[in-house]
PDB file of C-alpha atoms in Angstrom:
ATOM      1  CA  UNK A   1      -9.161   2.822 211.737  1.00 50.00           C
ATOM      2  CA  UNK A   2      -8.435   5.141 209.429  1.00 50.00           C
ATOM      3  CA  UNK A   3      -7.334   9.061 210.445  1.00 58.00           C
ATOM      4  CA  UNK A   4      -8.761  12.173 208.478  1.00 47.00           C
ATOM      5  CA  UNK A   5      -4.983  11.984 206.408  1.00 56.00           C
ATOM      6  CA  UNK A   6      -5.571   8.696 205.526  1.00 50.00           C
ATOM      7  CA  UNK A   7      -9.360   8.996 204.385  1.00 50.00           C
ATOM      8  CA  UNK A   8      -7.845  12.121 202.760  1.00 45.00           C
ATOM      9  CA  UNK A   9      -5.064  10.279 201.294  1.00 49.00           C
ATOM     10  CA  UNK A  10      -6.983   7.330 200.049  1.00 50.00           C
ATOM     11  CA  UNK A  11      -9.264   8.791 198.422  1.00 40.00           C
ATOM     12  CA  UNK A  12      -6.911  11.404 196.286  1.00 42.00           C
ATOM     13  CA  UNK A  13      -5.554   7.962 194.651  1.00 42.00           C
ATOM     14  CA  UNK A  14      -8.421   6.737 193.817  1.00 43.00           C
ATOM     15  CA  UNK A  15      -9.515   9.610 192.274  1.00 42.00           C
ATOM     16  CA  UNK A  16      -6.429   9.786 190.641  1.00 40.00           C
ATOM     17  CA  UNK A  17      -7.010   6.179 189.731  1.00 41.00           C
ATOM     18  CA  UNK A  18     -10.055   6.399 187.585  1.00 38.00           C
ATOM     19  CA  UNK A  19      -9.689   9.534 185.862  1.00 40.00           C
ATOM     20  CA  UNK A  20      -6.153   7.740 184.395  1.00 42.00           C
ATOM     21  CA  UNK A  21      -7.682   4.473 184.496  1.00 42.00           C
ATOM     22  CA  UNK A  22     -10.734   6.216 182.328  1.00 41.00           C
ATOM     23  CA  UNK A  23      -8.442   8.102 180.060  1.00 46.00           C
ATOM     24  CA  UNK A  24      -9.107  11.704 181.567  1.00 47.00           C
ATOM     25  CA  UNK A  25      -5.753  12.646 183.024  1.00 43.00           C
ATOM     26  CA  UNK A  26      -4.205  12.665 179.950  1.00 63.00           C
ATOM     27  CA  UNK A  27      -1.035  15.604 179.675  1.00 77.00           C
ATOM     28  CA  UNK A  28      -0.081  17.623 176.610  1.00 89.00           C
ATOM     29  CA  UNK A  29       3.626  16.389 175.473  1.00 92.00           C
ATOM     30  CA  UNK A  30       3.778  19.988 172.910  1.00 93.00           C
ATOM     31  CA  UNK A  31       4.048  24.009 173.350  1.00 93.00           C
ATOM     32  CA  UNK A  32       1.555  26.098 172.283  1.00 93.00           C
ATOM     33  CA  UNK A  33       3.846  26.695 169.946  1.00 94.00           C
ATOM     34  CA  UNK A  34       4.451  23.682 169.141  1.00 96.00           C
ATOM     35  CA  UNK A  35       1.264  23.912 167.231  1.00 97.00           C
ATOM     36  CA  UNK A  36       0.413  24.300 163.636  1.00 98.00           C
ATOM     37  CA  UNK A  37      -2.501  27.407 161.896  1.00 98.00           C
ATOM     38  CA  UNK A  38      -5.058  25.289 160.068  1.00 98.00           C
ATOM     39  CA  UNK A  39      -5.536  28.515 158.265  1.00 98.00           C
ATOM     40  CA  UNK A  40      -1.789  29.781 157.252  1.00 98.00           C
ATOM     41  CA  UNK A  41      -1.860  25.237 156.451  1.00 98.00           C
ATOM     42  CA  UNK A  42      -4.050  24.679 154.215  1.00 98.00           C
ATOM     43  CA  UNK A  43      -2.453  28.100 152.299  1.00 98.00           C
ATOM     44  CA  UNK A  44      -0.091  27.120 151.998  1.00 98.00           C
ATOM     45  CA  UNK A  45      -1.729  23.931 150.070  1.00 98.00           C
ATOM     46  CA  UNK A  46      -3.813  25.640 148.265  1.00 97.00           C
ATOM     47  CA  UNK A  47      -0.237  27.798 146.844  1.00 97.00           C
ATOM     48  CA  UNK A  48       1.542  25.184 147.122  1.00 96.00           C
ATOM     49  CA  UNK A  49       4.685  26.731 149.325  1.00 96.00           C
ATOM     50  CA  UNK A  50       6.648  25.920 152.214  1.00 96.00           C
ATOM     51  CA  UNK A  51       3.639  23.238 152.650  1.00 98.00           C
ATOM     52  CA  UNK A  52       5.890  20.719 156.063  1.00 98.00           C
ATOM     53  CA  UNK A  53       6.413  17.250 155.477  1.00 98.00           C
ATOM     54  CA  UNK A  54       2.623  15.778 157.031  1.00 98.00           C
ATOM     55  CA  UNK A  55       2.158  12.844 158.765  1.00 98.00           C
ATOM     56  CA  UNK A  56      -1.816  11.693 159.458  1.00 98.00           C
ATOM     57  CA  UNK A  57      -1.321   9.684 162.801  1.00 98.00           C
ATOM     58  CA  UNK A  58      -5.243   9.264 162.842  1.00 96.00           C
ATOM     59  CA  UNK A  59      -7.411   6.526 161.001  1.00 92.00           C
ATOM     60  CA  UNK A  60      -7.095   8.557 157.896  1.00 90.00           C
ATOM     61  CA  UNK A  61      -5.395  10.810 155.362  1.00 92.00           C
ATOM     62  CA  UNK A  62      -7.374  13.410 154.674  1.00 95.00           C
ATOM     63  CA  UNK A  63      -5.505  16.485 154.224  1.00 97.00           C
ATOM     64  CA  UNK A  64      -3.601  15.726 150.482  1.00 97.00           C
ATOM     65  CA  UNK A  65      -0.304  15.155 150.665  1.00 96.00           C
ATOM     66  CA  UNK A  66      -0.096  13.756 154.211  1.00 97.00           C
ATOM     67  CA  UNK A  67       1.574  10.137 154.763  1.00 97.00           C
ATOM     68  CA  UNK A  68      -0.690   7.743 156.129  1.00 96.00           C
ATOM     69  CA  UNK A  69       1.055   6.231 159.326  1.00 96.00           C
ATOM     70  CA  UNK A  70      -1.810   4.805 160.382  1.00 95.00           C
ATOM     71  CA  UNK A  71      -2.922   5.514 164.371  1.00 96.00           C
ATOM     72  CA  UNK A  72      -0.157   5.692 165.864  1.00 96.00           C
ATOM     73  CA  UNK A  73      -2.206   4.997 169.136  1.00 94.00           C
ATOM     74  CA  UNK A  74      -1.198   1.556 167.954  1.00 94.00           C
ATOM     75  CA  UNK A  75       2.270  -0.589 167.512  1.00 95.00           C
ATOM     76  CA  UNK A  76       1.728  -0.783 164.149  1.00 95.00           C
ATOM     77  CA  UNK A  77       1.367   3.686 163.659  1.00 95.00           C
ATOM     78  CA  UNK A  78       4.016   3.565 165.448  1.00 96.00           C
ATOM     79  CA  UNK A  79       6.074   0.768 163.645  1.00 97.00           C
ATOM     80  CA  UNK A  80       4.674   2.844 161.016  1.00 97.00           C
ATOM     81  CA  UNK A  81       5.244   6.338 161.929  1.00 98.00           C
ATOM     82  CA  UNK A  82       9.235   5.471 162.718  1.00 97.00           C
ATOM     83  CA  UNK A  83       9.565   4.280 159.556  1.00 97.00           C
ATOM     84  CA  UNK A  84       7.920   6.726 157.653  1.00 97.00           C
ATOM     85  CA  UNK A  85      10.229   9.038 159.403  1.00 98.00           C
ATOM     86  CA  UNK A  86      13.357   7.014 158.631  1.00 97.00           C
ATOM     87  CA  UNK A  87      14.932   9.015 156.316  1.00 97.00           C
ATOM     88  CA  UNK A  88      14.431  12.272 157.118  1.00 98.00           C
ATOM     89  CA  UNK A  89      16.052  15.174 158.379  1.00 98.00           C
ATOM     90  CA  UNK A  90      15.938  15.474 161.385  1.00 98.00           C
ATOM     91  CA  UNK A  91      15.560  19.399 161.331  1.00 98.00           C
ATOM     92  CA  UNK A  92      12.550  18.594 158.922  1.00 98.00           C
ATOM     93  CA  UNK A  93       9.537  20.440 159.311  1.00 98.00           C
ATOM     94  CA  UNK A  94       7.025  18.214 160.105  1.00 98.00           C
ATOM     95  CA  UNK A  95       2.886  18.186 160.946  1.00 98.00           C
ATOM     96  CA  UNK A  96       1.196  15.803 162.560  1.00 98.00           C
ATOM     97  CA  UNK A  97      -2.330  15.291 162.509  1.00 97.00           C
ATOM     98  CA  UNK A  98      -5.104  13.042 164.188  1.00 96.00           C
ATOM     99  CA  UNK A  99      -8.661  14.929 164.261  1.00 94.00           C
ATOM    100  CA  UNK A 100     -10.249  11.823 165.582  1.00 94.00           C
ATOM    101  CA  UNK A 101     -11.212  13.472 168.965  1.00 93.00           C
ATOM    102  CA  UNK A 102     -10.660  16.369 171.077  1.00 94.00           C
ATOM    103  CA  UNK A 103      -7.404  16.293 172.295  1.00 91.00           C
ATOM    104  CA  UNK A 104      -8.480  16.328 175.518  1.00 89.00           C
ATOM    105  CA  UNK A 105      -8.831  12.790 174.277  1.00 91.00           C
ATOM    106  CA  UNK A 106      -6.690  11.579 171.302  1.00 94.00           C
ATOM    107  CA  UNK A 107      -4.885   8.884 171.609  1.00 95.00           C
ATOM    108  CA  UNK A 108      -2.989   8.412 168.691  1.00 96.00           C
ATOM    109  CA  UNK A 109      -0.681  12.610 169.217  1.00 96.00           C
ATOM    110  CA  UNK A 110       0.710  11.664 171.744  1.00 96.00           C
ATOM    111  CA  UNK A 111       2.438   8.951 171.470  1.00 96.00           C
ATOM    112  CA  UNK A 112       3.244  10.501 168.000  1.00 97.00           C
ATOM    113  CA  UNK A 113       4.897  12.978 169.510  1.00 97.00           C
ATOM    114  CA  UNK A 114       7.000  11.054 171.453  1.00 96.00           C
ATOM    115  CA  UNK A 115       8.142   9.069 168.512  1.00 97.00           C
ATOM    116  CA  UNK A 116       9.162  11.933 167.045  1.00 98.00           C
ATOM    117  CA  UNK A 117      11.216  13.083 170.637  1.00 97.00           C
ATOM    118  CA  UNK A 118      12.766   9.996 171.160  1.00 96.00           C
ATOM    119  CA  UNK A 119      13.849  10.266 167.285  1.00 97.00           C
ATOM    120  CA  UNK A 120      15.507  13.179 167.713  1.00 97.00           C
ATOM    121  CA  UNK A 121      13.333  15.747 165.285  1.00 98.00           C
ATOM    122  CA  UNK A 122      13.633  19.082 166.601  1.00 97.00           C
ATOM    123  CA  UNK A 123      11.200  21.181 164.258  1.00 97.00           C
ATOM    124  CA  UNK A 124       7.872  19.266 163.844  1.00 98.00           C
ATOM    125  CA  UNK A 125       4.718  20.551 164.982  1.00 98.00           C
ATOM    126  CA  UNK A 126       1.235  19.206 165.793  1.00 97.00           C
ATOM    127  CA  UNK A 127      -1.902  20.803 163.710  1.00 98.00           C
ATOM    128  CA  UNK A 128      -3.939  22.332 165.196  1.00 97.00           C
ATOM    129  CA  UNK A 129      -7.224  20.873 165.842  1.00 96.00           C
ATOM    130  CA  UNK A 130      -8.527  20.801 169.595  1.00 95.00           C
ATOM    131  CA  UNK A 131     -12.181  19.885 168.871  1.00 95.00           C
ATOM    132  CA  UNK A 132     -11.924  17.316 165.507  1.00 96.00           C
ATOM    133  CA  UNK A 133     -10.963  16.912 161.859  1.00 96.00           C
ATOM    134  CA  UNK A 134     -14.725  17.901 160.226  1.00 96.00           C
ATOM    135  CA  UNK A 135     -14.689  20.830 162.929  1.00 96.00           C
ATOM    136  CA  UNK A 136     -11.832  22.050 162.591  1.00 97.00           C
ATOM    137  CA  UNK A 137     -10.797  22.073 159.122  1.00 97.00           C
ATOM    138  CA  UNK A 138     -13.753  20.093 156.058  1.00 96.00           C
ATOM    139  CA  UNK A 139     -16.118  23.063 157.532  1.00 96.00           C
ATOM    140  CA  UNK A 140     -13.547  25.170 157.045  1.00 97.00           C
ATOM    141  CA  UNK A 141     -13.577  24.378 153.153  1.00 97.00           C
ATOM    142  CA  UNK A 142     -10.038  23.573 153.983  1.00 98.00           C
ATOM    143  CA  UNK A 143      -8.295  21.007 151.494  1.00 97.00           C
ATOM    144  CA  UNK A 144      -8.905  18.094 151.361  1.00 96.00           C
ATOM    145  CA  UNK A 145      -8.558  14.905 149.311  1.00 94.00           C
ATOM    146  CA  UNK A 146     -11.435  12.835 147.374  1.00 83.00           C
ATOM    147  CA  UNK A 147     -12.077   9.558 148.284  1.00 66.00           C
TER     148      UNK A 147
END
């Protein structure tokens, strides 16, 4: 028969496994300083000044001038992102974005940031789309590609 400590440990372990398995426990691998402000990026695009290298790591490249690397949550997207990054300088100004869903649930931004980190890139940012691309970009009238 289990004592209180054993029951408590078992319960905590089950909760942890459930959260990880359901995708609810996904720690951020970026800092607040690495978040790119959407309004500032939109203005750079409109003025065509100091526009960073934009890379979409989600299902669809909707921001003008962005490179579509595909969903980084899939091995094919990680491979394509690595190929896109290969010719770039390690200190290139890079902004990645997805926007498929809230950051807490996004299957694409964390793997993409892992690729940037492991590749030695030092000047990368994540476009701050905490809800999704519609709520945080399109609905605000920021530039989009015409499809």
